[in-house]
Amino acid sequence: MKITNLKNLKNEGTENLPSKERRCFLQLGLSITGVFLGGTILSLTSAHNATGALSGGKILTTKSPYSPHYTMVIREKHCIGCEKCMEACRSTNKVPDDGFRTTVLERSVPVAPDHRERVFMPILCNHCNNAPCVRVCPTRATYKDTVNGIVQMNTDKCIGCKTCMTACPYNARYFDEAIRAVDKCNFCYNSKLKESNGKTTACASACPANVRVFGDLTDPTSHAYKLIHTSGKVFWVLRPELDTLPNVFYVES
Amino acid sequence: MMTIEQNFDSKPSLLGTSELLFTGLTLLSIIGLSFGLHSLLVGHHHTFGTTREVPWGILITPYVFFACLSTGLCIISSLGQVFRIEIFQPIIPRTVFLSLATMATGLMCITLELENPWRVGLNALSSPHPASNIWWKTTIYSLFLIFMLFNFLALLVKNEKMARFFAIIAFITVTMGNLNMKSDMALLGERGFWNENYMPLYFLSLSTLCGCAAVILFTWAAKLLKGKPMNRAEELAIQSTGRLFMVLLLAIAYFTGIKVMGGFFPEFTKNPEAMYNLVQGNFFLNFWIGEVGLAVVLPLILIGVAGVQNRTTMAIASISCLVGSFVLFYDLVIVGQLIPHYYQYNVVDLPQYYPYSPSLHEIMITTGAIFFFLAAFIFGEIVLKKMKIKS
Ligand code: SF4
Ligand code: SF4
Ligand code: SF4
């Protein structure tokens, strides 16, 4: 489905939405013109005027508390499901065989009454600004980096209670037996970011279709910044109804 | 408030049986708990049924169950100790000890549930996180254990003033813990845990209900063990506890009704998928037999028919309620986690529910913990008798 076709979609109204999202949506006092991709992700205004989606839009209206403010923009429709990102992540970050920091989900999206479309949806830690995993950790083994906004692990402090794994709504965490601690995506902070001065991550550089665009939300020259600050472009975050304020954004193209 | 046996019962007692029972239960407990040590050594990955998607397994159940039971027992002991209601005073020493033993059992379960329990002491103190309900929970319950221990020791040395002092602070502490329990679960609402508004009152009623059941059951068992009938004061105390039990059963029946509504009508709940799974889905046997039948209906019928005077019926009603409540806590911990994270996203091959079933190790540790508590109960009876505390 092309983004421009959104305008032509029949307005399904809020009654067809899952109740949680409907509540959240109504609380925000917004109006709906179309239900975007399978009834779970919303377009808030007509495609022509769209600038943001639910809580994903919030951070753009205020000054960023981080500098650099790392983000990843996923150009979802370009993903071919080759899983090269997963391999690159695994080898770069010594991810154990039974864990993953990123994966690619395949969705079957209803686009017409008798037609479904296959879409690949890469997922990774959203480095939420309002991160449930950070909030629940009893020993601060999980913490939000006050400089760059990355949700980091201090594995020495992890008692292995797995509350963070239970609380993360995105299935972004795993327990690494080798280090006896929970681990997760850290935007390749230890393996790449520190040295390459914040330029890229393993999954982003391995992607043959440039699906993953890593960047800095405070840098207007960053490709990621431009992707979500283009007028008329719809972007969204996953599970917006939970108000976790993710820093991973999804765009159509 | 408590009375000292002036002439220690010289009739032949079954104390020998108590010691034998204590030894047997301790051995069983050691067998069960040794599975916990094995898991610590080799890592839970090899021994537990938990997964990345369902990180909390059955061991959270005895933790929450015993912690709530301890809370309830503390509340009942407080009726006599803190609020000085005379009728509840004869059962204070046993109730205080049971509260202490249940909390110790609960904390032991959570310790064996952690992958790195040895890091807790240092990191919880050197790197505390007051925004974390889990941090509060561990801190509050650890403090409670200490206060309750002093409460019991003061009872043993017959220092009533000191006992009451510790009873008051233990009561305040554990009430905070109970309220915190709601926030704990609410925060995990992101995963479809129960974050309904009725939770604080629900937990408090449930805790007190379990406390009543335990007082009735273990007073009955203690008398059976000693081969002595209850004296009149104890009988009256147990009957009053039975009446409170009855009222709380009705309260829990009301909350169970709310769950039923949520299970059948999504508009009554914030977690329709989880509630459906509980009431009509894979957990429906747990729900209808455990949470409805054993926890509420059977005890209500038994007490309704036989009245609070029939001690054996009351004991059966209490066992039924405790078993049903254990199932309830299991459901509470597990069901919410089984809803897949991306269930709203039409993901191909996503199961309707994540799978989880307890492993042998988890079951053995849970069983070991229950034996540990039973052994502790017998130990408490031996101590109370040796110290000539009338109970
Ligand atoms: S996606 Fe999960 S692990 Fe990552 S910051 Fe958000 S809650 Fe934490
Ligand atoms: S498992 Fe580790 S990182 Fe996660 S909440 Fe517990 S202590 Fe924190
Ligand atoms: S940013 Fe790095 S750690 Fe995170 S998913 Fe990509 S490769 Fe893995």
XYZ file of C-alpha atoms and ligand atoms in Angstrom:
668
model
C 0.000 0.000 0.000
C 1.364 3.374 -0.946
C 1.297 6.124 1.616
C -0.580 8.361 -0.808
C -3.376 5.802 -0.934
C -4.096 6.455 2.715
C -6.215 9.424 1.769
C -8.510 7.188 -0.212
C -9.047 4.701 2.587
C -12.500 4.490 3.997
C -12.639 5.965 7.470
C -13.151 2.907 9.648
C -13.691 4.974 12.747
C -12.399 4.208 16.193
C -14.910 1.441 16.834
C -12.749 -1.032 14.884
C -9.638 -0.392 16.935
C -8.436 -2.520 19.842
C -9.897 -1.038 22.985
C -6.575 0.010 24.518
C -5.574 2.002 21.497
C -9.005 3.497 21.184
C -8.873 4.733 24.756
C -5.409 6.115 24.336
C -6.391 7.714 21.073
C -9.479 9.337 22.464
C -7.542 10.596 25.478
C -5.268 12.436 23.111
C -8.299 14.159 21.667
C -7.321 13.415 18.089
C -9.488 12.660 15.132
C -9.028 9.789 12.762
C -9.162 9.648 9.003
C -7.888 6.183 8.308
C -6.821 3.026 9.997
C -3.315 2.290 8.954
C -2.102 -1.213 8.197
C -4.228 -3.792 9.841
C -5.980 -1.724 12.412
C -3.192 -1.566 14.936
C -1.169 1.401 13.822
C -2.901 4.673 13.415
C -2.697 7.474 11.035
C -3.934 10.450 12.977
C -4.632 12.880 10.245
C -4.984 12.583 6.510
C -1.818 11.422 4.798
C -1.439 14.829 3.321
C -1.122 16.539 6.683
C 0.439 13.760 8.718
C 3.478 14.696 10.741
C 3.586 12.162 13.511
C 1.950 9.261 15.177
C 0.751 9.187 18.751
C 3.472 9.364 21.362
C 6.157 9.070 18.727
C 5.495 12.664 17.874
C 5.909 13.933 21.397
C 9.650 14.180 21.545
C 9.774 16.359 18.499
C 7.842 19.141 20.154
C 10.283 19.652 22.989
C 14.014 20.137 23.214
C 15.811 16.823 23.428
C 17.173 15.993 26.886
C 20.084 14.118 25.281
C 22.965 15.130 23.073
C 23.525 13.216 20.898
C 20.026 11.748 21.039
C 20.448 8.420 19.313
C 17.594 7.052 17.305
C 16.896 4.483 14.641
C 14.400 4.911 11.864
C 13.137 1.743 10.233
C 12.024 2.128 6.615
C 9.708 -0.809 7.030
C 8.481 -1.349 3.469
C 12.058 -1.779 2.211
C 12.818 -4.745 4.423
C 13.229 -7.983 2.449
C 13.625 -10.216 5.496
C 17.183 -11.324 4.659
C 18.122 -11.242 8.351
C 21.631 -9.947 7.657
C 21.083 -7.435 10.442
C 20.526 -10.269 12.904
C 23.713 -12.026 11.863
C 25.735 -8.820 12.058
C 24.344 -8.013 15.472
C 25.059 -11.500 16.754
C 28.668 -11.560 15.632
C 29.459 -7.964 16.567
C 27.964 -8.088 20.043
C 28.692 -11.680 21.064
C 24.996 -12.450 21.371
C 24.496 -16.039 22.604
C 22.896 -18.561 20.264
C 19.705 -18.705 22.281
C 19.287 -14.919 22.467
C 18.808 -12.024 20.076
C 19.030 -8.267 20.273
C 17.107 -7.743 17.116
C 14.826 -9.877 15.014
C 12.603 -9.487 11.989
C 8.919 -10.302 12.347
C 6.794 -11.118 9.362
C 3.344 -9.638 9.306
C 0.339 -10.528 7.242
C -1.523 -7.278 6.938
C -5.116 -7.017 5.714
C -5.235 -4.286 3.083
C -8.569 -5.137 1.478
C -11.446 -7.461 2.403
C -9.848 -10.405 0.581
C -6.285 -9.298 0.264
C -3.394 -9.436 2.699
C 0.074 -8.071 2.275
C 3.300 -9.517 3.713
C 5.422 -6.954 5.534
C 8.681 -7.482 7.410
C 8.964 -5.617 10.662
C 12.457 -5.451 12.206
C 12.366 -4.963 15.960
C 14.998 -4.085 18.544
C 15.147 -2.252 21.845
C 13.301 1.033 21.490
C 15.495 2.825 24.028
C 12.278 4.143 25.473
C 12.341 7.571 27.103
C 9.801 6.260 29.596
C 11.289 2.784 29.861
C 9.446 0.230 32.018
C 12.646 -1.861 32.233
C 14.562 1.038 33.802
C 11.746 1.824 36.192
C 11.465 -1.714 37.582
C 15.133 -2.631 37.992
C 15.799 -2.837 41.746
C 19.565 -2.299 41.542
C 19.898 0.170 38.650
C 21.613 -2.515 36.599
C 19.401 -1.182 33.807
C 19.684 2.552 33.396
C 19.019 5.308 30.928
C 22.271 6.924 29.818
C 21.856 10.571 30.703
C 24.153 11.678 27.880
C 22.832 9.871 24.822
C 19.522 8.331 25.909
C 20.635 4.738 25.309
C 19.105 2.254 27.733
C 22.254 0.573 29.016
C 23.149 -2.403 31.205
C 25.591 -2.516 34.062
C 25.746 -6.290 34.082
C 27.745 -6.515 37.331
C 24.753 -5.187 39.219
C 22.204 -7.554 37.703
C 20.718 -9.912 40.275
C 18.868 -11.881 37.612
C 15.362 -11.154 38.869
C 14.182 -10.777 35.236
C 11.653 -8.130 36.201
C 12.917 -6.008 33.325
C 12.259 -8.863 30.906
C 8.760 -9.216 32.297
C 8.131 -5.479 32.097
C 9.502 -4.818 28.598
C 6.511 -4.721 26.270
C 8.730 -5.254 23.206
C 10.458 -8.551 24.022
C 13.795 -6.784 23.682
C 15.728 -8.487 26.492
C 17.333 -11.843 27.094
C 19.330 -13.496 29.822
C 22.936 -14.184 28.849
C 24.153 -17.219 30.776
C 27.781 -16.471 29.909
C 27.767 -13.188 31.821
C 24.953 -14.214 34.163
C 23.039 -11.057 33.470
C 20.265 -9.702 31.332
C 21.470 -8.083 28.141
C 19.944 -6.184 25.244
C 20.612 -3.924 22.289
C 22.667 -0.893 23.277
C 22.882 0.608 19.797
C 26.242 -1.199 19.593
C 27.582 1.224 22.179
C 30.418 -0.970 23.413
C 31.221 -2.734 20.175
C 31.083 0.158 17.701
C 29.574 3.414 18.807
C 32.264 4.477 21.224
C 34.992 4.107 18.602
C 33.147 5.190 15.484
C 32.026 8.346 17.239
C 28.335 7.635 16.933
C 28.251 7.014 13.209
C 26.547 3.682 12.860
C 25.552 0.316 14.248
C 26.277 -3.213 13.056
C 22.714 -3.951 11.945
C 22.397 -0.655 10.080
C 25.644 -1.122 8.169
C 24.849 -4.750 7.326
C 21.421 -4.009 5.865
C 21.543 -4.262 2.052
C 18.322 -2.280 1.636
C 19.150 0.588 3.968
C 16.128 -0.226 6.064
C 17.758 0.762 9.319
C 18.808 4.373 9.505
C 20.745 5.170 12.647
C 21.206 8.777 13.629
C 20.944 11.660 16.020
C 17.656 13.407 16.733
C 19.467 16.619 17.643
C 21.385 16.788 14.376
C 19.283 18.255 11.535
C 21.841 16.987 9.009
C 21.336 13.376 10.116
C 19.440 11.191 7.661
C 17.368 9.785 10.522
C 16.431 13.310 11.600
C 15.363 14.207 8.099
C 13.277 11.066 7.677
C 11.000 11.908 10.526
C 10.969 15.647 10.085
C 9.676 15.653 6.556
C 6.360 17.366 6.243
C 3.582 15.068 5.162
C 5.420 11.923 6.167
C 3.762 9.415 8.462
C 5.905 7.739 11.055
C 4.898 5.634 13.988
C 6.194 3.798 16.996
C 5.288 0.337 18.253
C 2.595 -0.091 20.887
C 2.056 3.660 21.344
C -0.793 3.065 23.772
C 1.735 2.137 26.479
C 3.304 5.579 26.485
C 6.858 4.239 26.624
C 8.057 6.974 24.241
C 10.263 4.870 21.976
C 13.288 6.196 20.109
C 12.904 3.738 17.266
C 10.587 5.084 14.593
C 8.980 3.360 11.660
C 8.304 4.994 8.313
C 6.774 3.630 5.159
C 9.525 4.591 2.784
C -2.675 -10.909 76.706
C -0.968 -14.302 76.606
C -1.052 -16.698 79.487
C 1.709 -18.883 80.775
C 1.010 -22.469 81.590
C 1.618 -22.618 85.273
C 1.598 -26.371 85.453
C 3.159 -27.601 82.294
C 1.055 -30.414 80.994
C 2.477 -33.603 82.407
C 0.165 -35.926 80.462
C 1.956 -38.084 77.867
C 2.112 -35.951 74.730
C 2.993 -36.664 71.154
C 6.097 -34.481 71.266
C 8.097 -37.468 70.042
C 5.835 -37.512 67.023
C 6.474 -33.797 66.516
C 10.207 -34.310 66.459
C 9.888 -37.223 64.087
C 7.622 -35.219 61.835
C 9.985 -32.267 61.991
C 12.920 -34.455 60.923
C 10.948 -36.041 58.081
C 9.653 -32.722 56.767
C 13.109 -31.159 57.035
C 14.595 -33.993 54.991
C 11.892 -33.644 52.344
C 12.480 -29.916 52.307
C 16.232 -30.397 51.860
C 15.616 -32.745 48.925
C 13.370 -30.186 47.252
C 15.595 -27.212 47.939
C 18.707 -29.027 46.733
C 17.177 -28.702 43.264
C 17.393 -24.971 43.830
C 21.097 -25.165 44.623
C 21.653 -27.273 41.535
C 19.865 -24.647 39.455
C 22.044 -21.920 40.921
C 25.158 -23.848 39.979
C 24.261 -24.763 36.423
C 22.066 -21.755 35.586
C 18.302 -21.594 35.334
C 18.466 -21.897 31.604
C 19.155 -25.614 31.967
C 16.726 -26.374 34.749
C 13.769 -23.954 34.614
C 10.806 -23.902 32.254
C 10.981 -20.108 32.002
C 11.843 -18.434 28.716
C 12.678 -15.045 27.293
C 8.978 -14.490 26.697
C 7.793 -15.911 30.033
C 10.606 -14.943 32.407
C 8.671 -15.426 35.649
C 7.760 -19.004 36.440
C 5.992 -20.907 39.153
C 8.519 -19.893 41.830
C 7.052 -16.411 41.931
C 3.824 -18.097 43.068
C 5.031 -19.421 46.455
C 6.784 -16.077 46.962
C 3.627 -14.050 46.449
C 1.487 -16.673 48.175
C 3.610 -16.914 51.326
C 4.192 -13.155 51.442
C 0.441 -12.530 51.275
C -0.208 -15.305 53.778
C 2.331 -13.742 56.107
C 0.603 -10.389 55.705
C -2.738 -11.940 56.583
C -1.309 -13.718 59.609
C 0.286 -10.484 60.784
C -3.063 -8.703 60.413
C -4.821 -11.372 62.493
C -2.121 -11.346 65.159
C -2.454 -7.565 65.195
C -6.132 -7.816 66.056
C -5.059 -9.180 69.414
C -1.652 -7.551 69.808
C -1.996 -4.104 68.258
C -5.725 -3.468 68.497
C -6.062 -5.410 71.761
C -9.219 -7.276 70.769
C -9.424 -9.739 73.596
C -11.025 -12.625 71.785
C -8.050 -12.922 69.392
C -5.405 -12.862 72.106
C -5.155 -16.615 72.812
C -3.903 -17.279 69.289
C -1.225 -14.577 69.187
C 1.967 -16.634 69.703
C 1.188 -19.238 67.054
C -0.057 -16.615 64.587
C 3.083 -14.512 65.035
C 5.286 -17.543 64.530
C 3.361 -18.634 61.438
C 3.667 -15.131 60.008
C 7.419 -15.248 60.571
C 7.739 -18.731 59.034
C 5.643 -17.885 55.966
C 7.632 -14.744 55.208
C 10.903 -16.654 55.611
C 9.578 -19.280 53.182
C 8.494 -16.632 50.682
C 11.859 -14.872 50.776
C 13.634 -18.187 50.378
C 11.568 -18.888 47.249
C 12.413 -15.541 45.672
C 16.073 -16.052 46.523
C 16.070 -19.357 44.656
C 14.224 -17.718 41.790
C 17.035 -15.195 41.218
C 19.919 -16.072 38.935
C 22.433 -14.156 41.081
C 21.055 -13.995 44.626
C 24.507 -13.317 46.067
C 24.467 -9.894 44.395
C 21.273 -8.819 46.159
C 22.633 -7.710 49.531
C 25.403 -5.560 48.156
C 23.620 -4.041 45.166
C 20.272 -3.454 46.850
C 22.129 -1.376 49.427
C 24.881 0.243 47.363
C 22.731 0.870 44.295
C 19.141 1.095 45.514
C 16.393 2.166 43.165
C 13.479 3.666 45.080
C 11.409 3.995 41.905
C 11.396 0.210 41.648
C 8.535 -1.564 43.372
C 10.601 -4.734 43.425
C 13.286 -2.941 45.443
C 10.649 -1.754 47.907
C 9.106 -5.184 48.094
C 12.363 -6.920 49.004
C 13.313 -4.188 51.446
C 9.908 -4.060 53.115
C 9.588 -7.823 53.463
C 13.153 -8.210 54.768
C 12.490 -5.543 57.390
C 9.183 -7.176 58.220
C 10.940 -10.487 58.792
C 13.288 -8.845 61.283
C 10.458 -7.051 63.121
C 8.409 -10.234 63.283
C 11.401 -12.165 64.604
C 11.802 -9.643 67.418
C 8.067 -9.759 68.020
C 8.233 -13.520 68.457
C 11.368 -13.406 70.608
C 9.723 -10.824 72.850
C 6.715 -13.147 73.188
C 9.032 -16.000 74.119
C 10.693 -13.986 76.876
C 7.264 -12.719 77.851
C 8.032 -9.051 77.336
C 4.574 -7.869 76.285
C 5.505 -4.220 75.821
C 8.375 -5.015 73.518
C 6.260 -7.578 71.648
C 3.534 -5.008 71.034
C 6.053 -2.407 69.887
C 7.451 -4.743 67.226
C 3.949 -5.925 66.344
C 2.927 -2.337 65.582
C 5.885 -1.587 63.322
C 5.612 -4.982 61.640
C 1.925 -4.312 60.976
C 2.647 -0.905 59.432
C 5.497 -2.342 57.361
C 3.547 -5.237 55.980
C 0.549 -3.077 55.118
C 2.889 -0.933 53.031
C 4.175 -4.114 51.408
C 0.664 -5.176 50.556
C -0.181 -1.856 48.944
C 3.106 -1.989 47.053
C 2.075 -5.361 45.663
C -0.578 -3.627 43.601
C 1.906 -1.210 42.044
C 4.179 -4.131 41.307
C 1.606 -5.837 39.242
C 0.202 -2.651 37.751
C 3.553 -1.679 36.365
C 3.766 -5.000 34.660
C 0.407 -4.172 33.120
C 2.340 -3.540 29.916
C 2.472 -7.311 29.612
C -1.206 -7.843 30.304
C -0.916 -8.369 34.040
C -3.857 -7.439 36.125
C -3.860 -3.734 36.693
C -7.507 -3.414 37.481
C -8.582 -0.837 40.023
C -9.768 -3.365 42.553
C -6.285 -4.705 43.202
C -5.226 -3.043 46.516
C -8.411 -4.051 48.290
C -8.323 -7.409 46.566
C -4.802 -8.185 47.777
C -5.619 -7.062 51.288
C -8.782 -9.185 51.458
C -7.041 -12.152 49.876
C -4.118 -11.917 52.302
C -6.400 -11.725 55.306
C -8.528 -14.578 53.959
C -5.444 -16.797 53.620
C -4.318 -15.686 57.086
C -7.671 -16.734 58.583
C -7.509 -20.097 56.818
C -3.977 -20.721 58.084
C -4.858 -19.788 61.673
C -7.856 -22.129 61.664
C -5.989 -24.981 59.991
C -2.770 -24.817 61.983
C -4.440 -24.338 65.350
C -6.470 -27.443 64.580
C -3.316 -29.310 63.438
C -1.364 -28.216 66.517
C -4.039 -29.561 68.828
C -4.153 -32.795 66.866
C -0.406 -33.079 67.186
C -0.468 -32.471 70.900
C -3.434 -34.755 71.436
C -5.112 -31.995 73.416
C -8.501 -30.380 72.832
C -8.717 -26.637 72.399
C -9.536 -24.698 75.513
C -12.581 -22.451 75.558
C -10.681 -19.227 74.883
C -8.962 -20.745 71.863
C -12.240 -22.120 70.594
C -13.820 -18.680 70.783
C -10.815 -17.139 69.020
C -11.035 -19.701 66.223
C -14.780 -19.175 65.904
C -14.256 -15.431 65.555
C -11.551 -16.061 62.978
C -14.040 -18.366 61.234
C -16.607 -15.576 61.066
C -14.036 -13.193 59.618
C -13.079 -15.971 57.186
C -16.690 -16.228 56.073
C -17.015 -12.476 55.454
C -13.769 -12.435 53.491
C -14.893 -15.414 51.425
C -17.893 -13.350 50.371
C -15.604 -10.420 49.510
C -13.364 -12.676 47.402
C -16.468 -14.172 45.777
C -17.332 -10.632 44.679
C -13.857 -10.062 43.205
C -14.010 -13.460 41.514
C -17.313 -12.377 39.995
C -15.518 -9.339 38.520
C -12.969 -11.692 36.960
C -15.780 -13.765 35.482
C -17.300 -10.614 33.974
C -13.911 -9.677 32.515
C -13.528 -13.164 31.074
C -16.876 -13.064 29.299
C -17.256 -9.375 28.515
C -14.082 -7.565 27.334
C -15.541 -4.159 28.161
C -15.245 -4.945 31.883
C -11.473 -5.368 31.840
C -8.249 -3.738 30.749
C -6.759 -7.120 29.918
C -9.402 -8.859 27.831
C -6.995 -11.380 26.255
C -5.567 -12.514 29.593
C -8.971 -12.591 31.267
C -10.377 -14.656 28.436
C -7.495 -17.128 28.731
C -8.143 -17.395 32.449
C -11.893 -17.777 32.444
C -12.570 -19.534 29.151
C -9.197 -20.450 27.685
C -6.344 -22.753 28.701
C -6.613 -21.822 32.368
C -10.315 -22.404 32.744
C -9.828 -25.552 34.867
C -7.464 -23.660 37.164
C -9.986 -20.880 37.391
C -13.214 -22.778 37.854
C -11.868 -25.608 40.003
C -9.106 -23.738 41.845
C -10.118 -20.094 42.127
C -13.876 -20.573 42.189
C -14.452 -24.093 43.554
C -11.658 -24.665 46.052
C -10.876 -21.105 47.091
C -14.411 -19.801 47.526
C -17.412 -22.061 46.892
C -16.426 -25.210 48.788
C -15.330 -23.338 51.940
C -18.505 -21.250 51.812
C -20.661 -24.371 51.536
C -18.761 -26.258 54.250
C -18.886 -23.437 56.752
C -22.403 -22.509 55.705
C -23.624 -26.046 56.380
C -21.550 -27.030 59.417
C -21.098 -23.610 61.038
C -17.980 -22.175 62.659
C -18.218 -24.534 65.637
C -17.278 -27.661 63.706
C -13.484 -27.595 63.875
C -12.778 -30.426 61.424
C -15.054 -28.978 58.763
C -13.450 -25.579 59.320
C -10.008 -27.159 58.860
C -11.103 -28.818 55.603
C -12.577 -25.523 54.396
C -9.275 -23.838 55.223
C -7.152 -26.380 53.343
C -9.462 -26.049 50.366
C -9.202 -22.262 50.472
C -5.399 -22.295 50.771
C -4.983 -24.739 47.871
C -7.397 -22.705 45.741
C -5.570 -19.493 46.636
C -2.255 -21.036 45.627
C -3.756 -21.806 42.220
C -5.078 -18.244 42.116
C -1.607 -16.808 42.712
C -0.173 -19.121 40.049
C -2.725 -17.839 37.552
C -2.079 -14.267 38.623
C 1.636 -14.591 37.888
C 1.515 -16.665 34.725
C -1.578 -15.855 32.667
C -0.684 -12.251 31.875
C 2.741 -13.215 30.596
C 1.339 -15.643 28.045
C -0.115 -12.949 25.801
C 2.390 -12.466 22.950
C 4.073 -9.053 22.883
C 3.063 -8.282 19.295
C -0.326 -9.950 19.331
C -1.994 -6.913 17.743
C 0.355 -6.867 14.777
C -0.850 -9.798 12.647
C 2.530 -11.484 13.009
C 2.819 -14.685 10.991
C 3.251 -17.865 13.074
C 2.820 -16.019 16.354
C 1.206 -18.447 18.819
C -2.065 -17.396 20.378
C -0.390 -17.797 23.785
C 3.238 -18.290 24.742
C 3.800 -21.715 26.266
C 4.983 -22.255 29.829
C 4.961 -25.255 32.083
C 6.986 -25.648 35.266
C 10.069 -27.855 35.053
C 10.905 -30.669 37.473
C 13.375 -28.368 39.248
C 10.791 -25.628 39.676
C 8.219 -28.092 41.001
C 10.730 -29.654 43.399
C 11.802 -26.267 44.746
C 8.178 -25.234 45.217
C 7.400 -28.504 47.001
C 10.584 -28.156 49.057
C 9.460 -24.686 50.116
C 6.070 -26.012 51.244
C 7.792 -28.757 53.277
C 10.140 -26.126 54.679
C 7.157 -24.169 55.925
C 5.493 -27.273 57.394
C 8.749 -28.215 59.144
C 8.957 -24.661 60.466
C 5.412 -24.943 61.817
C 6.283 -28.119 63.749
C 9.486 -26.480 64.962
C 7.436 -23.532 66.189
C 5.116 -25.845 68.103
C 8.103 -27.537 69.767
C 9.562 -24.157 70.719
C 6.242 -22.849 72.051
C 5.816 -25.968 74.125
C 9.390 -25.953 75.425
C 9.097 -22.285 76.369
C 5.788 -23.044 78.052
C 3.886 -20.506 76.012
C 0.241 -21.365 76.078
C -0.974 -21.582 72.527
S 12.245 -1.626 24.430
Fe 12.144 -2.799 26.304
S 14.277 -3.051 26.877
Fe 14.234 -1.409 25.389
S 14.061 0.470 26.641
Fe 11.989 -0.107 26.043
S 11.285 -1.332 27.790
Fe 13.503 -1.241 27.930
S 17.224 -8.856 35.852
Fe 18.948 -7.526 36.243
S 18.668 -5.781 34.911
Fe 16.733 -6.871 34.993
S 15.565 -5.871 36.627
Fe 16.608 -7.588 37.572
S 18.527 -6.734 38.307
Fe 17.695 -5.265 36.843
S 21.969 -1.479 17.152
Fe 23.635 -2.942 17.473
S 23.029 -4.031 19.304
Fe 21.203 -3.013 18.572
S 20.195 -4.495 17.265
Fe 21.508 -3.288 15.927
S 23.422 -4.408 15.837
Fe 22.275 -5.210 17.566
